[in-house]
Short mmCIF file of C-alpha atoms in Angstrom, two decimals:
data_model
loop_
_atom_site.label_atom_id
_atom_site.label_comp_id
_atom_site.label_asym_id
_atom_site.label_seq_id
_atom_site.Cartn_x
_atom_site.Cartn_y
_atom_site.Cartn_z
CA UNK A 213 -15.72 -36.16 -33.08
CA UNK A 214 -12.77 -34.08 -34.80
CA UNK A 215 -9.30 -34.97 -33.69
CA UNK A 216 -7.22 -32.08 -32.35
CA UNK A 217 -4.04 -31.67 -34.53
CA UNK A 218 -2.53 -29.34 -32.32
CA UNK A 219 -0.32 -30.52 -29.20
CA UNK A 220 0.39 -26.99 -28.05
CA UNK A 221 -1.38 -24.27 -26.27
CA UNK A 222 -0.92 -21.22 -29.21
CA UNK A 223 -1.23 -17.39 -28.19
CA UNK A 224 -2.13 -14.55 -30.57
CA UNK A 225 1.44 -12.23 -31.01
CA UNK A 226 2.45 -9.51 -32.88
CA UNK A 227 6.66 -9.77 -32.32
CA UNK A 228 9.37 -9.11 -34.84
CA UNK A 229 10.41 -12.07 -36.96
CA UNK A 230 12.92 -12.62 -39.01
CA UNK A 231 13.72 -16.32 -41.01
CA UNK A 232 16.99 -17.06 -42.79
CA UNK A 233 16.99 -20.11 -45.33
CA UNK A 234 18.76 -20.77 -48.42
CA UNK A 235 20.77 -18.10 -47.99
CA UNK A 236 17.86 -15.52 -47.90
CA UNK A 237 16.47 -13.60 -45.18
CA UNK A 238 12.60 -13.11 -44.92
CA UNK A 239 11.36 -10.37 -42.02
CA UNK A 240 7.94 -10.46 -40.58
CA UNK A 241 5.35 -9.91 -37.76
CA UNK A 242 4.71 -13.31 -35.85
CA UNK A 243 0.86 -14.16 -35.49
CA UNK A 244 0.87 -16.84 -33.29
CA UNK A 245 3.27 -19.00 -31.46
CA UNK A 246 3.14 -21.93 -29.82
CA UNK A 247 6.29 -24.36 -28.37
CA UNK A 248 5.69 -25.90 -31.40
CA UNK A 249 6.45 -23.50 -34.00
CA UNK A 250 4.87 -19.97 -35.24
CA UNK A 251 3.06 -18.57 -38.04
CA UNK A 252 4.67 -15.17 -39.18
CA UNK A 253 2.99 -12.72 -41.60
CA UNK A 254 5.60 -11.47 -44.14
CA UNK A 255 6.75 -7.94 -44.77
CA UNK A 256 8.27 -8.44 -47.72
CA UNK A 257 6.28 -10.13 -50.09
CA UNK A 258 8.31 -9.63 -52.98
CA UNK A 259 11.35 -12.24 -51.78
CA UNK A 260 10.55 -16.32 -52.70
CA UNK A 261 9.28 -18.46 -50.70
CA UNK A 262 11.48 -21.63 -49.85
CA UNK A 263 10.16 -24.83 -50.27
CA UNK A 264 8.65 -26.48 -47.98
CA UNK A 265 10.68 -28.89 -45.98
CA UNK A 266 13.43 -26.71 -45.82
CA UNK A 267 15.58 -25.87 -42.58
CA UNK A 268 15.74 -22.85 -41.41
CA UNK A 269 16.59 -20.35 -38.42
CA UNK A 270 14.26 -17.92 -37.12
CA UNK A 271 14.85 -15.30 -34.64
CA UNK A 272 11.80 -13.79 -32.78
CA UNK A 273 12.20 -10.53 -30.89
CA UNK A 274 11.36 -12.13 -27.24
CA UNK A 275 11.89 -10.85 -23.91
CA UNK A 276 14.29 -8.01 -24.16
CA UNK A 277 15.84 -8.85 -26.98
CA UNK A 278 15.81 -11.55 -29.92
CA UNK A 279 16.17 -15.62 -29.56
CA UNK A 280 17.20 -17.62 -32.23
CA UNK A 281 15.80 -21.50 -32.63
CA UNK A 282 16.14 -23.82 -35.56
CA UNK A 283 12.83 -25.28 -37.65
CA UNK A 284 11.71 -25.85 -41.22
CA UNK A 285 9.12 -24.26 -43.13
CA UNK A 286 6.12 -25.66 -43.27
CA UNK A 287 3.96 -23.98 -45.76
CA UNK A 288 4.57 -20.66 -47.08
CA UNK A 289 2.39 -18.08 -49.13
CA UNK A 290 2.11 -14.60 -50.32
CA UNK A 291 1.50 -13.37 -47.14
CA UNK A 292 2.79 -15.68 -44.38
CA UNK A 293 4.49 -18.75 -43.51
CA UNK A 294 4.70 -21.27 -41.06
CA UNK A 295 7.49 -23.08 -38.99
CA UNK A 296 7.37 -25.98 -36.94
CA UNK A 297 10.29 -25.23 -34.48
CA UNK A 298 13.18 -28.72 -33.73
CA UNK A 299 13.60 -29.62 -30.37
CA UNK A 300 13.77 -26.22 -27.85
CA UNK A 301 16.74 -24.68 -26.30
CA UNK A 302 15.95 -24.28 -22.53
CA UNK A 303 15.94 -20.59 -22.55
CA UNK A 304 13.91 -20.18 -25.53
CA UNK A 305 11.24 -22.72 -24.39
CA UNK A 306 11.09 -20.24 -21.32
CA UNK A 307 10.60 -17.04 -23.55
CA UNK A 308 7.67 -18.71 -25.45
CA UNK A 309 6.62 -19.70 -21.89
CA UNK A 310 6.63 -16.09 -20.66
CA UNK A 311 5.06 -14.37 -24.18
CA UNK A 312 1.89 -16.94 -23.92
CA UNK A 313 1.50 -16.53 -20.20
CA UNK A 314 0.98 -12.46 -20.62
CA UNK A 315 -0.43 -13.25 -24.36
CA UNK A 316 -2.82 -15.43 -21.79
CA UNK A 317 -2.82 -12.81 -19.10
CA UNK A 318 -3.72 -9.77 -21.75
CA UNK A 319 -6.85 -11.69 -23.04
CA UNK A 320 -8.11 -12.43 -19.75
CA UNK A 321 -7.59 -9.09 -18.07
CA UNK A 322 -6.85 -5.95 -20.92
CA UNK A 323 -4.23 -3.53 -20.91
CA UNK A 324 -4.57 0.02 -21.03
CA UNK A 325 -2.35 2.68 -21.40
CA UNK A 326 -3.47 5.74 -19.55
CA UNK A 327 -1.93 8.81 -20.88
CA UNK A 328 -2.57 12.24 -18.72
CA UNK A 329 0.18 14.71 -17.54
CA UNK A 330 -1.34 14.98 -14.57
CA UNK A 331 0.07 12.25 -11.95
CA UNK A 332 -3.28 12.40 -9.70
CA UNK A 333 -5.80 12.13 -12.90
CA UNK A 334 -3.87 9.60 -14.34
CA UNK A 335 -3.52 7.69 -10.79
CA UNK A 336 -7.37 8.10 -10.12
CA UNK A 337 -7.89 6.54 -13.52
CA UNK A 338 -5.83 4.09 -13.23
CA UNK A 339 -7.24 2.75 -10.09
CA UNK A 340 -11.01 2.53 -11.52
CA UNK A 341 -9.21 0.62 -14.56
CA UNK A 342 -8.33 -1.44 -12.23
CA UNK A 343 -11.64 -2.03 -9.96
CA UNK A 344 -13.02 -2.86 -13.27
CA UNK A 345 -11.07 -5.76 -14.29
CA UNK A 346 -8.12 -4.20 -16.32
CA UNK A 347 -4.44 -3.94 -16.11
CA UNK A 348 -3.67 -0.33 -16.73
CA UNK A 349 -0.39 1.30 -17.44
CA UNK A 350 0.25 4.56 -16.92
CA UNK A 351 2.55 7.40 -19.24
CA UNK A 352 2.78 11.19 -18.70
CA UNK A 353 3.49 11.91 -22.12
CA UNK A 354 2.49 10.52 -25.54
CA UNK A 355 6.02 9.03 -25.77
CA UNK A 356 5.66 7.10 -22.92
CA UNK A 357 2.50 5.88 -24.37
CA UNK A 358 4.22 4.97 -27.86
CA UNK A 359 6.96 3.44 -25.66
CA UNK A 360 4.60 1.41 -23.93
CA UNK A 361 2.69 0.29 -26.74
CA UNK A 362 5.59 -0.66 -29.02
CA UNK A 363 6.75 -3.31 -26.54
CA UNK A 364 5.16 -6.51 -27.90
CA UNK A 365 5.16 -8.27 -24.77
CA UNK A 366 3.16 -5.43 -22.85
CA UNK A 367 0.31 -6.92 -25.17
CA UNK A 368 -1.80 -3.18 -24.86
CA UNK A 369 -5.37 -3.49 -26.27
CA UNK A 370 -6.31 0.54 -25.92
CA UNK A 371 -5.01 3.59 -24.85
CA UNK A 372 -7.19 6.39 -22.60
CA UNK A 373 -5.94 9.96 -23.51
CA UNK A 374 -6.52 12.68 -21.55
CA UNK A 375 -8.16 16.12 -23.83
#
């Protein structure tokens, strides 16, 4: 039997990330987080890695804004790296609390954005979205919609647009 090398529950995410060490900043979309760290995928590519080992602050854009906590990098490549967060703040244990529960909640239950400028046909739709097991949101407009969507903790997995 395989031992389990993880000690925390990890969610899929897709939140803005940005990691300053040595006096560099690297910027990134997180993958996954845990209370024990996250895995971000890097947006700029063309910035060294630090080594690994090396301490470093990341700030994750959480909640309604972005949290900072302290870590150190543990592996790094071309396209992502990893940090194993130091011992959590209170308030930013709670916001990775609050992104896995509705990282959680999306998975179990998906999130639709129904787009219509009609209030009743986007109402009706909404409702049989719901009778079927889905958590639907509802915009009048495509920028609602974009609004909605953009809003990583919304966790949207398709969008219904009327013709």
């Amino acid at each position: 039997m395989g031992h389990e090398r993880r000690r925390h529950i990890r969610a899929d995410t897709d939140l803005g990330a940005r990691i300053h060490a040595v006096g560099t900043t690297l910027r990134g979309r997180s993958v996954d987080l845990s209370r024990g760290g996250v895995r971000v995928r890097r947006l700029d590519e063309d910035i060294p890695c630090p080594a690994v080992g090396t301490a470093a602050l990341v700030e994750l854009e959480l909640g309604p804004g972005w949290i900072a906590q302290d870590g150190r990098i543990i592996r790094c490549g071309f396209n992502d790296l990893t940090l194993a967060f130091d011992r959590l703040a209170a308030e930013v244990a709670r916001a990775i609390d609050d992104e896995l529960r509705a990282a959680q909640s999306a998975m179990s239950r998906p999130r639709l954005v129904v787009v219509d400028p009609s209030a009743d046909r986007r109402h009706h739709i909404a409702e049989r979205l719901r009778a079927a097991g889905c958590d639907p949101y509802e915009a009048a407009t495509p920028l609602e919609a974009i609004d909605l969507i953009e809003r990583p903790s919304n966790h949207i997995t398709g969008v219904a647009v009327a013709a």
